[in-house]
Amino acid sequence: MNALPGKAGPAIEVTELRRVYFDNKLLGRGRETVALDGISFSVEPGSVFGLLGPNGAGKTTTVRVLTTLLTPTSGQARVLGLEVVRQAQMLRPRIAFIFGGDRGLYGRLTGSENLRYFAALHQLSPREAKRRAGDLLEQVGLSGRGDTLVEQYSRGMKQRLHLARGLLIDPEVLFLDEPTIGLDPAGARDLRRLVPELAAQGKTVLLTTHYMYEADAICDRIAIINKGELVAQGTPAEIKSGFGMGSVLDVVLRQPASELVPALEKIEEIEYVDVGAEGPYPKLTILTTDATLTRARIEALVGETNLERIALRAPTLEEAYLKLVR
Amino acid sequence: MSNLFTQIYLSYKALFLWLNWPGVIGNIVARPMLNVAMFSLVGRFAGHPEATQRYVLGMALYSIVEIVTGGVIQSFSYERGFGTLPLIYCSPASRWWIYAARSGMHYPNGLVCFVLSVTFGAIFLGFDYSRTNWALLVIAVIVVTLSSSAYALLIGNITLLYRNWTAIYSFAGSAILLLTGVLIPVSVLPVPLQALAQILPLTHGLEAFRAAFAGADITVATDALLWEIAIALAYGVVGFVSFRLIEEAARRTGMIEAGI
């Protein structure tokens, strides 16, 4: 999953990218929404880069700009060294993008016909299109279902077909926008195995996802966007350990303690408290900047008799993410 | 070239339901038959038997414009509905090729509809084609097909910027139906509308077509044909230039990725 040596420059380079949407009114412009507010990041060739953020953070807008579908309001974006607005025509044959969900396929065509159609759009010869379609349907686990109408596909099958479509042209850069949405666990696992394989072949992959374990498992680097701004970037390990994240205390109680949470939230060094369960016992997950002090305070608040277990650990990516976007 | 045919066939099959017998019968056979029936009744109630012939022949030629223009406009909008528009505009395919693929199957549809309308006129209403100048009629039909394609190119492009294709289609179709002499002679329209009619497709082609039906020599309709060709060229050039401008505008406004 490491970047390929010897290649000049980043595969994706985004500098101060800003995108503002306007609600068009009958007379002039209406309310403006800042989708991206000056984000910058770069992606090395042959690596997997994860773009994380809550709904509406600007992930999909970033992908749309990088895939030449949307013009940025200001700033610059280059993919494979090509400027995405002025050199879009040169860039398009070298990239592909895949989005999650049911849209983006023709339900009245079979899976094979969908691939043949998109192959024709990308100027593949009919013979090459047929060969690639057969190979890819097999690769994504749809061999034997190529002649079925896509409207009869399950959501997971459609997602696999999206992936096959994206790989038709053997792209150098692949954009995956929430690719495991709707996939069953086996399908999602297959995709998570495939992405690093693609990177190992030298392809650069940029993926957006809501699944933190997915990003943690397959991304070389991650950027977290919130409200159009980049709030963190680095390797998953850097994000988890860095940025003053502190540590996590898992506190398992013997008795429910609903009044405890507001009291804990008032403590200065505690960043947040999540309430869950471990078997029959209530469990508090506490992110803190001072584990020793917090532990002492908890023991004083809860009392030894109500404390089943207390354990210190490093934050997960999800916890780091929640801290950053809250 | 084989890629173009693949696109023509598959885009038509993907976007329209007409590649089955009920669809073909409904759209290509029943529609002209109902048009002939309706306008023969309108002509009868208008009290002018010659009006029936005028209406039916006008509607026959109009069906080409209606099917080609409607088909192209709908294809852009259906792509938006399926969520495939971003994939098309993210591809390196020539935009001209994409347009040609989306209009390809509508030409035969329009022509079959036209031929059946004229045939039903002969069978059910006893239209006499014995004097018809067939060469002129064929030329007029070809020229009108070209001009309506160019018109569809421009109007279809505009739908890239707006979700509401029905409003654009209604406006574009109604303008042709009302102003070009299909039903109402251009000469009775208010003067500004007469001027507008001169730059719409079909107006001059229809004049040549009616002349062909009346048995006129091709020299009588030369001016009308040349005007129709000039209008086809003008719309074609504007439509072609607008490909890039409208696509750039759609990328600026975010309309390529917008759903219905």
GROMACS .gro file of N, CA and C in nm, chain B residues 47-145:
model
  297
  373GLY      N    1  -6.609   2.274  -4.043
  373GLY     CA    2  -6.693   2.302  -4.158
  373GLY      C    3  -6.615   2.322  -4.286
  374HIS      N    4  -6.491   2.290  -4.287
  374HIS     CA    5  -6.410   2.303  -4.409
  374HIS      C    6  -6.345   2.169  -4.438
  375PRO      N    7  -6.398   2.092  -4.533
  375PRO     CA    8  -6.341   1.960  -4.563
  375PRO      C    9  -6.193   1.968  -4.600
  376GLU      N   10  -6.152   2.079  -4.665
  376GLU     CA   11  -6.010   2.090  -4.704
  376GLU      C   12  -5.919   2.109  -4.582
  377ALA      N   13  -5.982   2.156  -4.470
  377ALA     CA   14  -5.902   2.175  -4.348
  377ALA      C   15  -5.854   2.040  -4.295
  378THR      N   16  -5.935   1.936  -4.312
  378THR     CA   17  -5.895   1.804  -4.263
  378THR      C   18  -5.762   1.763  -4.324
  379GLN      N   19  -5.753   1.780  -4.457
  379GLN     CA   20  -5.629   1.743  -4.525
  379GLN      C   21  -5.512   1.827  -4.476
  380ARG      N   22  -5.537   1.955  -4.458
  380ARG     CA   23  -5.431   2.044  -4.411
  380ARG      C   24  -5.381   2.000  -4.274
  381TYR      N   25  -5.477   1.972  -4.184
  381TYR     CA   26  -5.439   1.932  -4.048
  381TYR      C   27  -5.361   1.801  -4.048
  382VAL      N   28  -5.414   1.703  -4.120
  382VAL     CA   29  -5.354   1.569  -4.115
  382VAL      C   30  -5.214   1.571  -4.174
  383LEU      N   31  -5.197   1.639  -4.288
  383LEU     CA   32  -5.062   1.645  -4.349
  383LEU      C   33  -4.966   1.724  -4.260
  384GLY      N   34  -5.016   1.833  -4.203
  384GLY     CA   35  -4.932   1.913  -4.113
  384GLY      C   36  -4.889   1.830  -3.992
  385MET      N   37  -4.986   1.758  -3.936
  385MET     CA   38  -4.954   1.676  -3.818
  385MET      C   39  -4.860   1.561  -3.854
  386ALA      N   40  -4.873   1.510  -3.977
  386ALA     CA   41  -4.784   1.401  -4.020
  386ALA      C   42  -4.638   1.447  -4.017
  387LEU      N   43  -4.614   1.565  -4.073
  387LEU     CA   44  -4.476   1.615  -4.076
  387LEU      C   45  -4.432   1.660  -3.936
  388TYR      N   46  -4.527   1.716  -3.862
  388TYR     CA   47  -4.495   1.760  -3.726
  388TYR      C   48  -4.453   1.642  -3.638
  389SER      N   49  -4.508   1.523  -3.669
  389SER     CA   50  -4.475   1.406  -3.585
  389SER      C   51  -4.324   1.378  -3.587
  390ILE      N   52  -4.258   1.408  -3.700
  390ILE     CA   53  -4.112   1.389  -3.705
  390ILE      C   54  -4.045   1.481  -3.605
  391VAL      N   55  -4.084   1.609  -3.610
  391VAL     CA   56  -4.024   1.708  -3.519
  391VAL      C   57  -4.053   1.668  -3.373
  392GLU      N   58  -4.178   1.629  -3.349
  392GLU     CA   59  -4.220   1.596  -3.213
  392GLU      C   60  -4.140   1.478  -3.158
  393ILE      N   61  -4.125   1.376  -3.240
  393ILE     CA   62  -4.057   1.255  -3.191
  393ILE      C   63  -3.907   1.278  -3.175
  394VAL      N   64  -3.845   1.344  -3.273
  394VAL     CA   65  -3.699   1.366  -3.263
  394VAL      C   66  -3.668   1.462  -3.148
  395THR      N   67  -3.739   1.575  -3.144
  395THR     CA   68  -3.712   1.673  -3.039
  395THR      C   69  -3.744   1.615  -2.901
  396GLY      N   70  -3.861   1.556  -2.890
  396GLY     CA   71  -3.902   1.498  -2.761
  396GLY      C   72  -3.807   1.389  -2.716
  397GLY      N   73  -3.767   1.304  -2.810
  397GLY     CA   74  -3.680   1.193  -2.776
  397GLY      C   75  -3.546   1.240  -2.723
  398VAL      N   76  -3.489   1.339  -2.790
  398VAL     CA   77  -3.356   1.387  -2.746
  398VAL      C   78  -3.366   1.457  -2.611
  399ILE      N   79  -3.469   1.542  -2.595
  399ILE     CA   80  -3.484   1.613  -2.467
  399ILE      C   81  -3.506   1.512  -2.354
  400GLN      N   82  -3.593   1.415  -2.379
  400GLN     CA   83  -3.619   1.315  -2.275
  400GLN      C   84  -3.495   1.234  -2.242
  401SER      N   85  -3.414   1.204  -2.342
  401SER     CA   86  -3.297   1.119  -2.315
  401SER      C   87  -3.202   1.187  -2.216
  402PHE      N   88  -3.182   1.318  -2.232
  402PHE     CA   89  -3.097   1.391  -2.137
  402PHE      C   90  -3.158   1.384  -1.996
  403SER      N   91  -3.290   1.403  -1.990
  403SER     CA   92  -3.357   1.406  -1.860
  403SER      C   93  -3.361   1.267  -1.795
  404TYR      N   94  -3.382   1.164  -1.879
  404TYR     CA   95  -3.384   1.029  -1.823
  404TYR      C   96  -3.247   0.993  -1.768
  405GLU      N   97  -3.141   1.037  -1.836
  405GLU     CA   98  -3.006   1.011  -1.784
  405GLU      C   99  -2.993   1.074  -1.645
  406ARG      N  100  -3.046   1.193  -1.632
  406ARG     CA  101  -3.040   1.260  -1.502
  406ARG      C  102  -3.116   1.178  -1.398
  407GLY      N  103  -3.234   1.128  -1.440
  407GLY     CA  104  -3.316   1.047  -1.349
  407GLY      C  105  -3.245   0.920  -1.305
  408PHE      N  106  -3.175   0.854  -1.397
  408PHE     CA  107  -3.104   0.729  -1.363
  408PHE      C  108  -2.974   0.756  -1.288
  409GLY      N  109  -2.933   0.882  -1.283
  409GLY     CA  110  -2.807   0.914  -1.216
  409GLY      C  111  -2.687   0.883  -1.302
  410THR      N  112  -2.706   0.867  -1.432
  410THR     CA  113  -2.595   0.832  -1.521
  410THR      C  114  -2.534   0.953  -1.593
  411LEU      N  115  -2.599   1.068  -1.578
  411LEU     CA  116  -2.548   1.188  -1.646
  411LEU      C  117  -2.403   1.220  -1.605
  412PRO      N  118  -2.368   1.212  -1.474
  412PRO     CA  119  -2.227   1.239  -1.439
  412PRO      C  120  -2.130   1.143  -1.507
  413LEU      N  121  -2.172   1.018  -1.524
  413LEU     CA  122  -2.081   0.920  -1.585
  413LEU      C  123  -2.058   0.952  -1.733
  414ILE      N  124  -2.161   1.003  -1.798
  414ILE     CA  125  -2.148   1.040  -1.939
  414ILE      C  126  -2.057   1.161  -1.953
  415TYR      N  127  -2.079   1.259  -1.867
  415TYR     CA  128  -1.999   1.382  -1.879
  415TYR      C  129  -1.860   1.369  -1.816
  416CYS      N  130  -1.838   1.260  -1.747
  416CYS     CA  131  -1.703   1.233  -1.694
  416CYS      C  132  -1.624   1.150  -1.797
  417SER      N  133  -1.692   1.104  -1.901
  417SER     CA  134  -1.625   1.019  -2.000
  417SER      C  135  -1.559   1.107  -2.107
  418PRO      N  136  -1.462   1.048  -2.177
  418PRO     CA  137  -1.395   1.126  -2.281
  418PRO      C  138  -1.472   1.125  -2.414
  419ALA      N  139  -1.590   1.062  -2.416
  419ALA     CA  140  -1.664   1.049  -2.542
  419ALA      C  141  -1.696   1.186  -2.600
  420SER      N  142  -1.690   1.195  -2.733
  420SER     CA  143  -1.727   1.319  -2.802
  420SER      C  144  -1.871   1.351  -2.770
  421ARG      N  145  -1.895   1.476  -2.733
  421ARG     CA  146  -2.034   1.516  -2.701
  421ARG      C  147  -2.123   1.507  -2.825
  422TRP      N  148  -2.065   1.529  -2.940
  422TRP     CA  149  -2.141   1.519  -3.065
  422TRP      C  150  -2.185   1.373  -3.086
  423TRP      N  151  -2.095   1.282  -3.056
  423TRP     CA  152  -2.123   1.138  -3.069
  423TRP      C  153  -2.235   1.097  -2.972
  424ILE      N  154  -2.226   1.152  -2.850
  424ILE     CA  155  -2.328   1.120  -2.749
  424ILE      C  156  -2.465   1.166  -2.798
  425TYR      N  157  -2.468   1.288  -2.853
  425TYR     CA  158  -2.593   1.342  -2.905
  425TYR      C  159  -2.645   1.255  -3.020
  426ALA      N  160  -2.553   1.221  -3.111
  426ALA     CA  161  -2.594   1.141  -3.227
  426ALA      C  162  -2.651   1.007  -3.181
  427ALA      N  163  -2.590   0.949  -3.077
  427ALA     CA  164  -2.639   0.819  -3.027
  427ALA      C  165  -2.779   0.833  -2.970
  428ARG      N  166  -2.803   0.945  -2.902
  428ARG     CA  167  -2.933   0.961  -2.838
  428ARG      C  168  -3.044   0.998  -2.936
  429SER      N  169  -3.006   1.051  -3.050
  429SER     CA  170  -3.111   1.085  -3.147
  429SER      C  171  -3.126   0.976  -3.252
  430GLY      N  172  -3.028   0.886  -3.261
  430GLY     CA  173  -3.024   0.787  -3.370
  430GLY      C  174  -3.152   0.710  -3.391
  431MET      N  175  -3.207   0.654  -3.284
  431MET     CA  176  -3.325   0.568  -3.300
  431MET      C  177  -3.454   0.648  -3.317
  432HIS      N  178  -3.448   0.778  -3.293
  432HIS     CA  179  -3.570   0.858  -3.305
  432HIS      C  180  -3.599   0.895  -3.451
  433TYR      N  181  -3.497   0.892  -3.535
  433TYR     CA  182  -3.521   0.920  -3.678
  433TYR      C  183  -3.613   0.816  -3.741
  434PRO      N  184  -3.578   0.688  -3.731
  434PRO     CA  185  -3.670   0.590  -3.789
  434PRO      C  186  -3.808   0.596  -3.725
  435ASN      N  187  -3.813   0.620  -3.594
  435ASN     CA  188  -3.944   0.632  -3.528
  435ASN      C  189  -4.026   0.743  -3.592
  436GLY      N  190  -3.963   0.860  -3.606
  436GLY     CA  191  -4.032   0.975  -3.663
  436GLY      C  192  -4.077   0.949  -3.806
  437LEU      N  193  -3.989   0.885  -3.883
  437LEU     CA  194  -4.023   0.859  -4.024
  437LEU      C  195  -4.135   0.757  -4.036
  438VAL      N  196  -4.131   0.653  -3.954
  438VAL     CA  197  -4.237   0.552  -3.959
  438VAL      C  198  -4.370   0.617  -3.921
  439CYS      N  199  -4.366   0.702  -3.818
  439CYS     CA  200  -4.487   0.771  -3.773
  439CYS      C  201  -4.543   0.858  -3.886
  440PHE      N  202  -4.452   0.927  -3.956
  440PHE     CA  203  -4.494   1.012  -4.067
  440PHE      C  204  -4.557   0.929  -4.179
  441VAL      N  205  -4.489   0.822  -4.218
  441VAL     CA  206  -4.539   0.738  -4.329
  441VAL      C  207  -4.677   0.680  -4.294
  442LEU      N  208  -4.693   0.635  -4.168
  442LEU     CA  209  -4.822   0.577  -4.130
  442LEU      C  210  -4.931   0.684  -4.128
  443SER      N  211  -4.896   0.806  -4.085
  443SER     CA  212  -4.996   0.913  -4.084
  443SER      C  213  -5.047   0.939  -4.226
  444VAL      N  214  -4.952   0.948  -4.319
  444VAL     CA  215  -4.988   0.975  -4.459
  444VAL      C  216  -5.068   0.857  -4.516
  445THR      N  217  -5.027   0.736  -4.479
  445THR     CA  218  -5.096   0.616  -4.528
  445THR      C  219  -5.238   0.608  -4.474
  446PHE      N  220  -5.253   0.636  -4.343
  446PHE     CA  221  -5.386   0.634  -4.283
  446PHE      C  222  -5.475   0.741  -4.347
  447GLY      N  223  -5.414   0.855  -4.384
  447GLY     CA  224  -5.489   0.960  -4.453
  447GLY      C  225  -5.549   0.906  -4.583
  448ALA      N  226  -5.471   0.826  -4.655
  448ALA     CA  227  -5.519   0.770  -4.781
  448ALA      C  228  -5.626   0.663  -4.756
  449ILE      N  229  -5.601   0.578  -4.657
  449ILE     CA  230  -5.691   0.464  -4.633
  449ILE      C  231  -5.824   0.511  -4.575
  450PHE      N  232  -5.817   0.593  -4.472
  450PHE     CA  233  -5.940   0.627  -4.399
  450PHE      C  234  -6.008   0.755  -4.447
  451LEU      N  235  -5.930   0.846  -4.503
  451LEU     CA  236  -5.988   0.975  -4.542
  451LEU      C  237  -5.988   0.994  -4.693
  452GLY      N  238  -5.930   0.900  -4.766
  452GLY     CA  239  -5.933   0.904  -4.912
  452GLY      C  240  -5.849   1.013  -4.973
  453PHE      N  241  -5.739   1.050  -4.906
  453PHE     CA  242  -5.650   1.151  -4.965
  453PHE      C  243  -5.598   1.101  -5.098
  454ASP      N  244  -5.593   1.192  -5.194
  454ASP     CA  245  -5.551   1.155  -5.329
  454ASP      C  246  -5.404   1.197  -5.348
  455TYR      N  247  -5.319   1.098  -5.364
  455TYR     CA  248  -5.176   1.127  -5.381
  455TYR      C  249  -5.133   1.118  -5.528
  456SER      N  250  -5.231   1.112  -5.617
  456SER     CA  251  -5.195   1.087  -5.758
  456SER      C  252  -5.112   1.201  -5.817
  457ARG      N  253  -5.132   1.322  -5.766
  457ARG     CA  254  -5.059   1.436  -5.823
  457ARG      C  255  -4.927   1.466  -5.749
  458THR      N  256  -4.906   1.391  -5.641
  458THR     CA  257  -4.792   1.423  -5.554
  458THR      C  258  -4.658   1.414  -5.627
  459ASN      N  259  -4.574   1.515  -5.602
  459ASN     CA  260  -4.436   1.514  -5.653
  459ASN      C  261  -4.353   1.441  -5.546
  460TRP      N  262  -4.331   1.311  -5.565
  460TRP     CA  263  -4.269   1.229  -5.460
  460TRP      C  264  -4.125   1.270  -5.432
  461ALA      N  265  -4.054   1.310  -5.537
  461ALA     CA  266  -3.914   1.351  -5.516
  461ALA      C  267  -3.908   1.472  -5.423
  462LEU      N  268  -3.994   1.569  -5.451
  462LEU     CA  269  -3.997   1.689  -5.367
  462LEU      C  270  -4.040   1.654  -5.225
  463LEU      N  271  -4.138   1.564  -5.216
  463LEU     CA  272  -4.188   1.525  -5.083
  463LEU      C  273  -4.076   1.460  -5.000
  464VAL      N  274  -3.999   1.371  -5.065
  464VAL     CA  275  -3.889   1.304  -4.993
  464VAL      C  276  -3.784   1.406  -4.949
  465ILE      N  277  -3.752   1.498  -5.040
  465ILE     CA  278  -3.652   1.601  -5.005
  465ILE      C  279  -3.702   1.685  -4.887
  466ALA      N  280  -3.829   1.724  -4.893
  466ALA     CA  281  -3.886   1.806  -4.785
  466ALA      C  282  -3.879   1.732  -4.652
  467VAL      N  283  -3.910   1.603  -4.654
  467VAL     CA  284  -3.908   1.524  -4.530
  467VAL      C  285  -3.765   1.516  -4.476
  468ILE      N  286  -3.669   1.493  -4.566
  468ILE     CA  287  -3.529   1.483  -4.521
  468ILE      C  288  -3.483   1.616  -4.460
  469VAL      N  289  -3.517   1.724  -4.527
  469VAL     CA  290  -3.473   1.856  -4.480
  469VAL      C  291  -3.538   1.888  -4.345
  470VAL      N  292  -3.665   1.855  -4.331
  470VAL     CA  293  -3.732   1.880  -4.202
  470VAL      C  294  -3.672   1.792  -4.092
  471THR      N  295  -3.635   1.670  -4.127
  471THR     CA  296  -3.571   1.583  -4.028
  471THR      C  297  -3.440   1.645  -3.980
   0.00000   0.00000   0.00000
